[in-house]
Amino acid sequence: MITKINKIFFAGLVCCCSTAALTSCSDFLDDQKPQGTLSDIEVTNPDKVDNLVISAYAIFTTAEDINSSFSMWNFDVRSDDAYKGGSSTNDGDVFHQLEVEKGVLTTNWNINDMWVRLYKALSRVNSAIAVIEKCDDSYALKSQRMAEMKFLRAYAHFLLKRLYKNIPFVTDPNMSEEQYNTLSNKEYTNDEGWQVIINDLTEAYNALPDKQADKGRPTKAAAAAFLAKAYLYKAYRQDDAASHRVTSINEDDLKKVVEYTDPAIFNAGGYALEPDFHNNFRPEKEYENGVESVWAIQYSINDGSTYGNLNWSYGLIVPNIPDVTDGGCDFYKPTQNLVNAFKTNGNGLPMANSNDANYDMAADNADPRLFLTVGITGLPYMFNKNFIMDKSSAWSRSGGIYGYYVTLKHNVDPALIGSYLIHGSYWASPMNRIVFRYADVLLMRAEAQAQLGNTTEAIALVNQIRTRAAQSTQMIADYESRYGVHIYCKNYEGAYTKEEALQIVKTERRLELAMESERFFDLVRWGDAQQVITNYVTKEKERVSFLGDAQFRADHDEYLPIPHEQISSSNGHYVQNINWGE
């Protein structure tokens, strides 16, 4: 059996904090560590400190599950990229409600569940920070380990902020229970909240090394990529208390994005684009932690436990192939709208009005990334010619309600069952989840340059991505001759206005990052969500029945509500998001 172990812990100790309210998660060390709370003498022991650091990393795998994946795929079903999938609209009904934005209640379990899991992660990280602070300077790795924990703290806050917008920030690792009980989720404006995250990341950036011996620990480049993303969100100001509109775009923040995406930062760490796009989504040991993976959540197999540190958070996404992946639940299915977006015109560029007619494999040109992102009927599933997709229940557990497309980025070749595809309660694999990859860095830089009016630079960056896309044919080299598809992808030429360049960057982000759970958050960040999703639903409901009553309400559906359970336990210190009541 092929083995992948010890890239970095990420399995560690298990948090036993189980209550839902943030206020009750202020101290879990007595529960989590069988030897009890560390004494002031013990915390000077680097081994003891590193145990807590490992525990903080571990929470980002052990605290997520199939219904609350920190990849956010469960919540990306609100975008135009993905259908919920499953057997019916009642299968994961709370996510169906999010998909159509009807019937979503502040008491829905999934709204509270993600909140709780991420604040447990913050509790674990802050406990590690509190111990590191007590160490004296004889602990040689003190500043570096502190930087790693500040990075993780920023990550948890970032995930929460994108989901809920107005959140309590837990930045004091030594808070008393009373201080926890008086935290407010409106202490900071939206802009100030992003700055809290940026402050942690700036500290991390200043202390992290260019390279780390342990895969999974963030590097200086990882902090730079994260800073760029935080500044990019901050640049699109949404501080109007009565709406979620983008009221302005801040040039100083955009210049920070350019600063932190400087290629020199990433060259120093050895980061670059993979020669083939698909390399980023392969489970085999030789492909993981490749040159494009700036920071990834590390999963593993055969590391001493029954199932290893596998990625169970994708357990619902595997299709239900009879006698092969029995028990696959077939969630998170690509939309027809997304597939159509990969069509290219006679110049090899994304087609204008691509969504007017559905992609026709025999007639239409397509970007090669389509066949590396979406499993399509008539083509091999996961590039294995023993599994040709068709319009049967193997490829649509719902009988076609959610169509017959299957996501490829999250799944593993069924031939790898027993080595890289493991069946427990659900299906899982040890394939890493890349959080920041270098293609995203280039696209963030392109977006900032376009917004600043530097259109030539923006288009050149987009063309780097497209050049790589056109060359990404190692897995699909015979698709044209064997299956009759037409692969065609070219670069942009000529001059473009600022508005044209911005649209080009937005389109390229969608194609490059499709099904990586960035799309909905991008639309909200840009202020485009209401228009794009309304247009999507209007056309898509002609193709699928379950979107018949779907809608998108501006100044409401951009963010999840603050969970009712958290509001009710906050003693009046939490304020509900606008237009959600309470």
Coordinates of C-alpha atoms in Angstrom, one line a residue:
M1 CA 0.0 0.0 0.0
I2 CA 1.3 3.4 -0.9
T3 CA 1.9 5.6 2.1
K4 CA 2.1 9.3 2.7
I5 CA 2.9 10.3 6.3
N6 CA 4.6 12.9 8.4
K7 CA 4.3 15.9 6.1
I8 CA 3.3 17.7 9.3
F9 CA 1.1 16.4 12.1
F10 CA -2.3 17.9 11.4
A11 CA -3.7 14.9 13.3
G12 CA -2.5 15.8 16.8
L13 CA -4.7 16.0 19.8
V14 CA -8.5 16.1 19.7
C15 CA -10.4 19.0 21.2
C16 CA -13.1 17.9 23.6
C17 CA -14.9 21.2 23.8
S18 CA -18.5 20.4 22.8
T19 CA -20.8 23.3 23.8
A20 CA -22.0 25.5 21.0
A21 CA -21.5 28.9 22.5
L22 CA -18.2 30.7 22.0
T23 CA -18.2 31.8 25.6
S24 CA -17.9 28.2 26.8
C25 CA -14.8 27.5 24.7
S26 CA -12.5 29.8 26.5
D27 CA -10.5 27.1 28.2
F28 CA -10.2 23.5 27.0
L29 CA -6.7 22.5 28.1
D30 CA -7.9 20.4 31.0
D31 CA -10.2 18.4 28.7
Q32 CA -7.7 18.1 25.9
K33 CA -4.5 17.1 27.7
P34 CA -4.6 14.1 29.9
Q35 CA -1.7 15.3 32.0
G36 CA -3.6 18.5 32.9
T37 CA -2.8 22.1 32.4
L38 CA 0.8 22.9 31.8
S39 CA 2.7 24.6 34.6
D40 CA 4.8 27.7 34.2
I41 CA 7.9 25.5 34.4
E42 CA 6.6 23.0 31.9
V43 CA 5.8 25.6 29.3
T44 CA 9.5 26.4 29.0
N45 CA 10.1 22.9 27.6
P46 CA 10.1 23.2 23.8
D47 CA 8.5 19.7 23.5
K48 CA 5.5 20.7 25.6
V49 CA 5.1 23.9 23.5
D50 CA 5.3 22.0 20.3
N51 CA 2.6 19.6 21.4
L52 CA 0.2 22.5 21.8
V53 CA 1.3 23.9 18.4
I54 CA 0.7 20.6 16.8
S55 CA -2.7 20.5 18.5
A56 CA -3.5 23.9 17.0
Y57 CA -2.7 22.7 13.5
A58 CA -4.7 19.5 14.1
I59 CA -7.9 21.3 14.7
F60 CA -8.1 22.4 11.1
T61 CA -8.7 18.8 10.1
T62 CA -10.3 17.2 13.2
A63 CA -12.9 20.0 13.6
E64 CA -14.3 19.8 10.1
D65 CA -16.5 17.1 8.7
I66 CA -18.6 16.2 5.7
N67 CA -21.3 18.8 6.5
S68 CA -18.9 21.6 7.6
S69 CA -15.9 21.4 5.4
F70 CA -13.4 24.3 6.0
S71 CA -13.0 24.2 2.2
M72 CA -16.5 25.8 2.2
W73 CA -17.8 23.6 -0.6
N74 CA -21.0 23.2 1.3
F75 CA -21.6 26.9 1.1
D76 CA -20.4 27.4 -2.5
V77 CA -23.7 25.9 -3.7
R78 CA -25.0 29.5 -3.4
S79 CA -22.8 30.4 -6.4
D80 CA -23.3 29.8 -10.1
D81 CA -20.6 27.2 -10.1
A82 CA -22.2 24.3 -8.2
Y83 CA -25.5 22.5 -7.5
K84 CA -25.9 20.9 -4.1
G85 CA -26.4 17.5 -5.5
G86 CA -27.3 14.4 -3.5
S87 CA -30.4 12.2 -4.0
S88 CA -33.0 15.0 -3.8
T89 CA -33.7 18.5 -2.5
N90 CA -34.5 16.9 0.8
D91 CA -31.1 15.3 1.0
G92 CA -29.2 18.0 3.0
D93 CA -32.2 20.2 2.9
V94 CA -30.6 23.1 4.8
F95 CA -28.0 23.4 2.0
H96 CA -30.8 23.3 -0.6
Q97 CA -32.4 26.2 1.3
L98 CA -29.1 28.1 0.9
E99 CA -28.9 27.2 -2.8
V100 CA -32.3 28.7 -3.5
E101 CA -32.1 31.3 -0.7
K102 CA -35.6 30.2 0.6
G103 CA -36.4 29.0 4.0
V104 CA -33.0 29.7 5.6
L105 CA -33.5 30.1 9.3
T106 CA -31.1 31.5 11.9
T107 CA -31.8 28.3 13.8
N108 CA -30.7 25.9 11.0
W109 CA -28.1 23.5 12.3
N110 CA -25.6 24.2 9.6
I111 CA -25.5 27.9 10.3
N112 CA -24.5 27.3 13.9
D113 CA -22.3 24.3 13.2
M114 CA -19.7 26.1 11.2
W115 CA -19.5 29.0 13.7
V116 CA -18.9 26.5 16.5
R117 CA -16.2 24.6 14.7
L118 CA -14.3 27.6 13.7
Y119 CA -14.4 29.1 17.2
K120 CA -13.1 25.8 18.6
A121 CA -10.2 26.2 16.2
L122 CA -9.6 29.7 17.5
S123 CA -9.7 28.4 21.0
R124 CA -7.0 25.8 20.3
V125 CA -4.8 28.3 18.5
N126 CA -5.1 30.9 21.3
S127 CA -4.2 28.3 23.9
A128 CA -1.0 27.6 22.0
I129 CA -0.3 31.4 21.7
A130 CA -0.8 31.8 25.5
V131 CA 1.8 29.2 26.2
I132 CA 4.3 30.5 23.7
E133 CA 4.0 33.9 25.2
K134 CA 5.2 32.4 28.6
C135 CA 8.4 31.0 27.0
D136 CA 11.6 32.8 27.5
D137 CA 14.0 33.6 24.7
S138 CA 15.9 30.3 25.3
Y139 CA 13.2 28.8 23.2
A140 CA 14.9 29.3 19.8
L141 CA 11.7 28.9 17.8
K142 CA 9.5 31.2 19.8
S143 CA 9.1 33.9 17.2
Q144 CA 8.6 31.5 14.4
R145 CA 6.0 29.3 16.2
M146 CA 4.2 32.5 17.3
A147 CA 4.1 33.6 13.7
E148 CA 2.6 30.2 12.7
M149 CA -0.1 30.5 15.3
K150 CA -0.9 34.1 14.2
F151 CA -1.3 32.8 10.7
L152 CA -3.7 30.1 11.8
R153 CA -5.7 32.6 13.9
A154 CA -6.0 34.9 10.9
Y155 CA -7.2 31.9 8.8
A156 CA -10.0 31.0 11.2
H157 CA -11.1 34.6 11.5
F158 CA -10.9 34.9 7.7
L159 CA -13.2 31.9 7.1
L160 CA -15.7 33.3 9.7
K161 CA -15.7 36.8 8.3
R162 CA -16.3 35.7 4.7
L163 CA -19.3 33.7 5.9
Y164 CA -20.9 35.9 8.6
K165 CA -19.3 39.4 8.0
N166 CA -19.9 40.7 11.6
I167 CA -18.0 38.4 14.0
P168 CA -16.4 38.7 17.4
F169 CA -12.6 38.7 17.1
V170 CA -10.7 36.6 19.7
T171 CA -7.2 38.1 19.7
D172 CA -6.4 38.1 23.4
P173 CA -5.3 34.6 24.3
N174 CA -5.5 35.3 28.0
M175 CA -9.2 36.4 28.2
S176 CA -11.2 35.6 31.3
E177 CA -14.6 34.0 31.1
E178 CA -16.1 37.4 31.8
Q179 CA -14.3 39.0 28.9
Y180 CA -15.5 36.3 26.6
N181 CA -19.0 36.9 27.8
T182 CA -18.8 40.5 26.8
L183 CA -17.3 40.2 23.3
S184 CA -19.3 42.1 20.7
N185 CA -19.6 41.1 17.0
K186 CA -19.8 44.8 16.1
E187 CA -16.7 46.0 17.9
Y188 CA -15.1 46.7 14.6
T189 CA -16.4 48.1 11.3
N190 CA -16.1 45.8 8.3
D191 CA -12.9 47.6 7.2
E192 CA -11.5 47.4 10.8
G193 CA -12.3 43.7 11.0
W194 CA -10.2 43.0 7.9
Q195 CA -7.4 45.1 9.5
V196 CA -7.5 42.8 12.6
I197 CA -6.8 39.9 10.3
I198 CA -4.1 41.8 8.5
N199 CA -2.4 42.7 11.8
D200 CA -1.9 39.0 12.7
L201 CA -0.7 38.3 9.2
T202 CA 1.8 41.1 9.1
E203 CA 3.4 39.8 12.3
A204 CA 3.5 36.3 10.7
Y205 CA 5.0 37.7 7.5
N206 CA 7.8 39.5 9.4
A207 CA 8.8 36.3 11.3
L208 CA 8.2 33.4 9.0
P209 CA 11.1 31.9 7.0
D210 CA 11.2 31.6 3.2
K211 CA 11.1 27.8 3.5
Q212 CA 9.9 25.3 6.1
A213 CA 11.3 21.8 6.6
D214 CA 7.8 20.5 7.6
K215 CA 5.3 20.7 4.9
G216 CA 2.2 22.3 6.2
R217 CA 3.8 25.0 8.2
P218 CA 3.2 28.4 6.5
T219 CA 6.2 30.2 4.9
K220 CA 6.8 33.9 4.3
A221 CA 5.2 33.5 0.9
A222 CA 2.1 31.9 2.4
A223 CA 1.7 34.9 4.7
A224 CA 2.2 37.2 1.7
A225 CA -0.4 35.4 -0.3
F226 CA -2.8 35.6 2.6
L227 CA -2.0 39.3 3.2
A228 CA -2.8 39.9 -0.5
K229 CA -6.1 38.2 -0.2
A230 CA -7.0 40.0 3.0
Y231 CA -6.1 43.4 1.5
L232 CA -8.1 42.5 -1.6
Y233 CA -11.2 41.9 0.4
K234 CA -10.6 45.0 2.4
A235 CA -10.2 47.1 -0.7
Y236 CA -13.8 46.6 -1.7
R237 CA -15.3 48.7 1.1
Q238 CA -18.7 47.4 2.6
D239 CA -19.0 49.7 5.6
D240 CA -22.5 51.0 4.9
A241 CA -24.4 49.9 8.0
A242 CA -27.7 49.5 6.0
S243 CA -26.4 47.5 3.1
H244 CA -23.7 45.1 1.8
R245 CA -23.0 47.3 -1.2
V246 CA -19.5 48.1 -2.3
T247 CA -19.3 51.8 -1.6
S248 CA -15.7 52.4 -2.8
I249 CA -12.5 50.6 -3.8
N250 CA -9.5 51.7 -1.9
E251 CA -6.3 52.2 -3.9
D252 CA -4.0 52.0 -1.0
D253 CA -5.3 48.5 -0.2
L254 CA -4.9 47.5 -3.9
K255 CA -1.2 48.7 -3.8
K256 CA -0.7 46.4 -0.8
V257 CA -2.0 43.5 -2.9
V258 CA 0.6 44.4 -5.5
E259 CA 3.3 44.6 -2.8
Y260 CA 2.5 41.2 -1.3
T261 CA 2.2 39.5 -4.7
D262 CA 5.7 40.6 -5.8
P263 CA 7.1 37.6 -7.7
A264 CA 10.4 37.9 -5.7
I265 CA 8.7 36.9 -2.5
F266 CA 7.5 33.6 -4.1
N267 CA 10.7 33.0 -6.1
A268 CA 12.5 33.0 -2.8
G269 CA 10.3 30.1 -1.5
G270 CA 10.6 28.2 -4.8
Y271 CA 6.9 28.7 -5.8
A272 CA 5.7 28.8 -9.4
L273 CA 3.0 27.5 -11.6
E274 CA 2.9 23.7 -12.1
P275 CA 3.6 22.8 -15.7
D276 CA 0.2 21.1 -15.9
F277 CA -2.9 22.5 -14.1
H278 CA -4.1 19.0 -13.1
N279 CA -1.0 18.3 -11.0
N280 CA -2.6 20.5 -8.3
F281 CA -5.4 17.9 -7.8
R282 CA -3.6 14.6 -7.7
P283 CA -3.3 12.6 -4.5
E284 CA 0.0 10.8 -5.3
K285 CA 2.9 11.7 -3.0
E286 CA 5.0 12.9 -5.9
Y287 CA 2.4 15.6 -6.8
E288 CA 1.5 16.9 -3.4
N289 CA 3.2 20.0 -2.0
G290 CA 4.3 20.9 -5.5
V291 CA 5.7 24.2 -6.6
E292 CA 2.2 25.8 -6.9
S293 CA 1.1 24.8 -3.4
V294 CA 1.9 27.9 -1.3
W295 CA 0.0 26.6 1.7
A296 CA -2.1 23.4 2.0
I297 CA -4.0 21.5 4.6
Q298 CA -2.1 18.3 5.0
Y299 CA -3.9 14.9 5.0
S300 CA -2.2 11.5 5.2
I301 CA -2.7 7.7 5.3
N302 CA -1.1 4.9 7.3
D303 CA 0.2 7.2 10.0
G304 CA -0.5 4.9 12.9
S305 CA -4.3 5.2 13.2
T306 CA -7.0 3.1 11.6
Y307 CA -7.7 5.5 8.7
G308 CA -4.9 7.9 9.1
N309 CA -5.4 11.6 8.8
L310 CA -7.7 11.4 5.8
N311 CA -9.8 14.1 4.3
W312 CA -13.3 13.2 5.3
S313 CA -14.6 16.6 4.5
Y314 CA -15.1 15.6 0.8
G315 CA -16.9 12.4 1.8
L316 CA -20.2 13.5 0.3
I317 CA -18.8 14.4 -3.1
V318 CA -17.9 10.9 -4.4
P319 CA -20.3 9.6 -7.1
N320 CA -22.2 6.3 -6.4
I321 CA -20.7 3.9 -8.9
P322 CA -22.4 0.5 -8.5
D323 CA -20.0 -2.1 -7.0
V324 CA -17.2 0.4 -7.0
T325 CA -17.9 3.4 -4.9
D326 CA -21.1 2.2 -3.3
G327 CA -22.2 4.7 -0.7
G328 CA -20.9 7.7 -2.7
C329 CA -23.3 10.5 -2.1
D330 CA -22.8 12.6 -5.3
F331 CA -23.0 16.1 -3.8
Y332 CA -21.4 19.3 -5.1
K333 CA -22.1 18.9 -8.8
P334 CA -20.9 21.4 -11.5
T335 CA -23.6 23.6 -13.0
Q336 CA -24.5 23.8 -16.7
N337 CA -23.7 27.5 -16.4
L338 CA -20.1 26.7 -15.3
V339 CA -19.6 24.1 -18.1
N340 CA -20.8 26.6 -20.7
A341 CA -18.3 29.2 -19.3
F342 CA -15.4 27.1 -20.6
K343 CA -16.5 27.4 -24.2
T344 CA -14.0 29.3 -26.4
N345 CA -14.5 31.3 -29.6
G346 CA -12.5 31.2 -32.9
N347 CA -9.7 33.2 -31.2
G348 CA -9.4 30.6 -28.3
L349 CA -10.9 33.1 -25.8
P350 CA -13.9 32.8 -23.5
M351 CA -17.0 33.0 -25.6
A352 CA -19.3 36.0 -25.3
N353 CA -22.8 34.9 -24.3
S354 CA -21.5 31.4 -23.7
N355 CA -24.5 30.5 -21.6
D356 CA -27.0 31.1 -24.4
A357 CA -26.6 27.5 -25.6
N358 CA -25.4 24.5 -23.7
Y359 CA -21.9 23.1 -24.4
D360 CA -21.9 20.6 -27.2
M361 CA -18.8 18.3 -27.0
A362 CA -19.0 17.5 -30.8
A363 CA -19.3 21.1 -32.0
D364 CA -17.9 23.6 -29.4
N365 CA -14.3 24.6 -28.7
A366 CA -13.4 24.4 -25.0
D367 CA -10.7 25.4 -22.6
P368 CA -8.7 22.3 -21.6
R369 CA -9.4 23.1 -17.9
L370 CA -13.1 22.1 -18.6
F371 CA -12.0 18.4 -18.9
L372 CA -9.8 18.7 -15.8
T373 CA -12.5 20.3 -13.7
V374 CA -15.7 18.6 -14.8
G375 CA -16.6 15.0 -15.5
I376 CA -18.8 14.9 -18.6
T377 CA -20.9 12.1 -20.0
G378 CA -19.1 10.3 -22.8
L379 CA -15.7 10.9 -21.2
P380 CA -13.7 8.9 -18.7
Y381 CA -14.3 9.6 -15.0
M382 CA -11.0 10.6 -13.4
F383 CA -9.3 9.9 -16.7
N384 CA -9.8 6.2 -16.2
K385 CA -11.2 4.6 -19.4
N386 CA -12.8 1.8 -17.5
F387 CA -15.3 4.3 -16.1
I388 CA -17.0 6.1 -19.0
M389 CA -19.6 8.5 -17.7
D390 CA -23.2 8.3 -19.0
K391 CA -26.7 9.4 -18.1
S392 CA -27.3 6.8 -15.4
S393 CA -27.6 6.6 -11.7
A394 CA -23.9 6.0 -11.3
W395 CA -23.3 9.6 -12.3
S396 CA -26.4 11.2 -10.9
R397 CA -27.8 9.8 -7.7
S398 CA -30.8 12.1 -8.0
G399 CA -31.8 10.5 -11.4
G400 CA -30.8 13.6 -13.3
I401 CA -32.4 16.3 -11.0
Y402 CA -28.9 17.7 -10.5
G403 CA -27.6 16.7 -13.9
Y404 CA -24.8 14.3 -14.8
Y405 CA -21.7 16.4 -14.4
V406 CA -19.2 15.4 -11.6
T407 CA -16.5 17.5 -10.0
L408 CA -13.0 16.1 -10.7
K409 CA -10.8 18.3 -8.5
H410 CA -12.1 16.6 -5.3
N411 CA -12.2 13.0 -6.4
V412 CA -9.8 10.2 -6.9
D413 CA -9.5 7.6 -9.6
P414 CA -11.5 4.5 -8.4
A415 CA -8.5 2.3 -9.4
L416 CA -6.8 3.8 -6.3
I417 CA -9.3 2.3 -3.9
G418 CA -7.3 0.9 -1.0
S419 CA -4.3 3.1 -1.6
Y420 CA -5.6 6.7 -2.1
L421 CA -9.3 6.2 -1.9
I422 CA -10.5 4.7 1.4
H423 CA -14.0 3.7 2.5
G424 CA -15.0 4.2 6.2
S425 CA -18.3 5.7 7.1
Y426 CA -17.9 7.7 3.9
W427 CA -15.2 7.9 1.2
A428 CA -12.0 9.8 1.9
S429 CA -8.6 10.3 0.5
P430 CA -5.2 11.7 1.8
M431 CA -5.1 14.3 -1.0
N432 CA -4.2 17.7 0.4
R433 CA -6.4 20.7 0.1
I434 CA -4.5 23.7 -1.3
V435 CA -5.6 26.9 0.5
F436 CA -3.3 29.3 -1.4
R437 CA -1.9 28.3 -4.8
Y438 CA 0.4 30.4 -6.9
A439 CA -2.2 30.8 -9.7
D440 CA -4.4 32.6 -7.2
V441 CA -1.5 34.9 -6.3
L442 CA -1.1 35.8 -10.0
L443 CA -4.8 36.4 -10.4
M444 CA -5.0 38.6 -7.2
R445 CA -2.1 40.6 -8.6
A446 CA -3.8 40.9 -12.0
E447 CA -7.0 42.1 -10.3
A448 CA -5.3 44.8 -8.3
Q449 CA -3.3 46.0 -11.4
A450 CA -6.5 46.1 -13.4
Q451 CA -8.3 48.1 -10.7
L452 CA -5.3 50.5 -10.6
G453 CA -5.5 51.0 -14.3
N454 CA -2.4 49.0 -15.1
T455 CA -4.2 47.0 -17.8
T456 CA -1.1 45.8 -19.7
E457 CA 0.3 44.3 -16.6
A458 CA -3.0 42.7 -15.7
I459 CA -3.5 41.0 -19.1
A460 CA 0.1 39.8 -19.0
L461 CA -0.6 38.0 -15.7
V462 CA -3.8 36.5 -17.0
N463 CA -1.9 35.2 -20.0
Q464 CA 0.6 33.4 -17.8
I465 CA -2.4 31.4 -16.4
R466 CA -3.8 30.8 -19.9
T467 CA -0.5 29.7 -21.3
R468 CA -0.3 27.1 -18.6
A469 CA -3.9 26.1 -19.2
A470 CA -3.3 25.5 -22.9
Q471 CA -0.3 23.2 -22.1
S472 CA -2.3 21.2 -19.5
T473 CA -3.0 18.1 -21.6
Q474 CA -1.1 15.3 -20.0
M475 CA -4.3 13.6 -18.9
I476 CA -6.4 14.4 -21.9
A477 CA -3.9 14.1 -24.8
D478 CA -6.1 11.7 -26.7
Y479 CA -9.4 13.3 -26.0
E480 CA -9.7 15.0 -29.4
S481 CA -8.8 11.9 -31.4
R482 CA -10.7 9.4 -29.2
Y483 CA -13.7 11.4 -28.1
G484 CA -14.1 14.1 -30.6
V485 CA -13.7 17.1 -28.3
H486 CA -12.2 20.4 -29.5
I487 CA -9.6 21.8 -27.2
Y488 CA -8.7 25.4 -27.9
C489 CA -7.2 28.0 -25.5
K490 CA -5.2 31.1 -26.6
N491 CA -3.9 34.3 -24.9
Y492 CA -5.3 37.8 -25.0
E493 CA -3.7 40.2 -27.5
G494 CA -4.0 43.9 -27.9
A495 CA -5.0 46.7 -25.6
Y496 CA -8.0 46.7 -23.2
T497 CA -9.8 49.4 -21.2
K498 CA -9.9 49.1 -17.4
E499 CA -13.4 47.8 -17.5
E500 CA -12.5 45.2 -20.1
A501 CA -9.4 44.1 -18.2
L502 CA -11.4 43.7 -15.0
Q503 CA -13.9 41.5 -16.7
I504 CA -11.2 39.4 -18.2
V505 CA -9.6 38.9 -14.8
K506 CA -13.0 38.0 -13.2
T507 CA -13.7 35.5 -16.0
E508 CA -10.2 34.0 -15.6
R509 CA -10.6 33.6 -11.8
R510 CA -13.8 31.6 -12.4
L511 CA -12.2 29.3 -15.0
E512 CA -9.0 28.7 -13.0
L513 CA -10.5 28.4 -9.6
A514 CA -13.8 26.7 -10.5
M515 CA -15.1 24.3 -7.8
E516 CA -12.5 25.5 -5.4
S517 CA -15.2 27.4 -3.3
E518 CA -13.9 30.9 -4.2
R519 CA -16.7 31.9 -6.6
F520 CA -19.5 33.0 -4.2
F521 CA -17.1 34.9 -2.0
D522 CA -15.6 36.6 -5.1
L523 CA -19.0 37.7 -6.2
V524 CA -19.9 39.2 -2.8
R525 CA -16.5 40.9 -2.6
W526 CA -16.9 42.5 -6.0
G527 CA -20.5 43.6 -5.3
D528 CA -21.6 41.4 -8.2
A529 CA -23.5 38.7 -6.4
Q530 CA -27.1 40.0 -6.8
Q531 CA -26.8 40.6 -10.6
V532 CA -24.7 37.6 -11.5
I533 CA -26.8 35.1 -9.4
T534 CA -30.1 36.6 -10.5
N535 CA -29.0 36.2 -14.2
Y536 CA -27.8 32.7 -13.5
V537 CA -31.0 31.6 -11.8
T538 CA -33.2 33.1 -14.5
K539 CA -31.5 30.9 -17.2
E540 CA -30.6 27.9 -15.1
K541 CA -34.2 27.3 -13.9
E542 CA -35.0 26.5 -17.5
R543 CA -32.6 23.6 -17.2
V544 CA -33.2 22.2 -13.7
S545 CA -36.4 22.0 -11.7
F546 CA -35.1 22.6 -8.2
L547 CA -34.2 26.2 -8.9
G548 CA -37.8 27.1 -9.8
D549 CA -38.3 29.4 -6.8
A550 CA -34.7 30.4 -6.3
Q551 CA -33.9 34.1 -5.7
F552 CA -31.1 36.3 -4.5
R553 CA -32.0 39.3 -2.2
A554 CA -29.4 42.1 -2.1
D555 CA -28.4 43.2 1.4
H556 CA -29.5 39.9 2.8
D557 CA -28.1 36.8 1.0
E558 CA -24.5 37.9 0.7
Y559 CA -23.8 36.7 4.3
L560 CA -25.1 34.0 6.6
P561 CA -27.1 35.2 9.6
I562 CA -25.5 35.2 13.0
P563 CA -26.7 31.9 14.5
H564 CA -29.7 32.2 16.8
E565 CA -28.0 30.1 19.4
Q566 CA -25.1 32.5 19.5
I567 CA -27.3 35.6 19.6
S568 CA -29.3 34.2 22.5
S569 CA -26.3 33.2 24.5
S570 CA -24.4 36.5 24.0
N571 CA -26.5 38.5 26.6
G572 CA -27.2 41.1 24.1
H573 CA -23.6 41.6 22.9
Y574 CA -24.2 40.2 19.4
V575 CA -26.2 42.1 16.8
Q576 CA -27.9 40.2 13.9
N577 CA -26.9 40.9 10.4
I578 CA -29.1 43.3 8.5
N579 CA -32.5 42.1 7.3
W580 CA -32.3 38.8 9.2
G581 CA -34.5 39.9 12.1
E582 CA -33.7 39.4 15.8

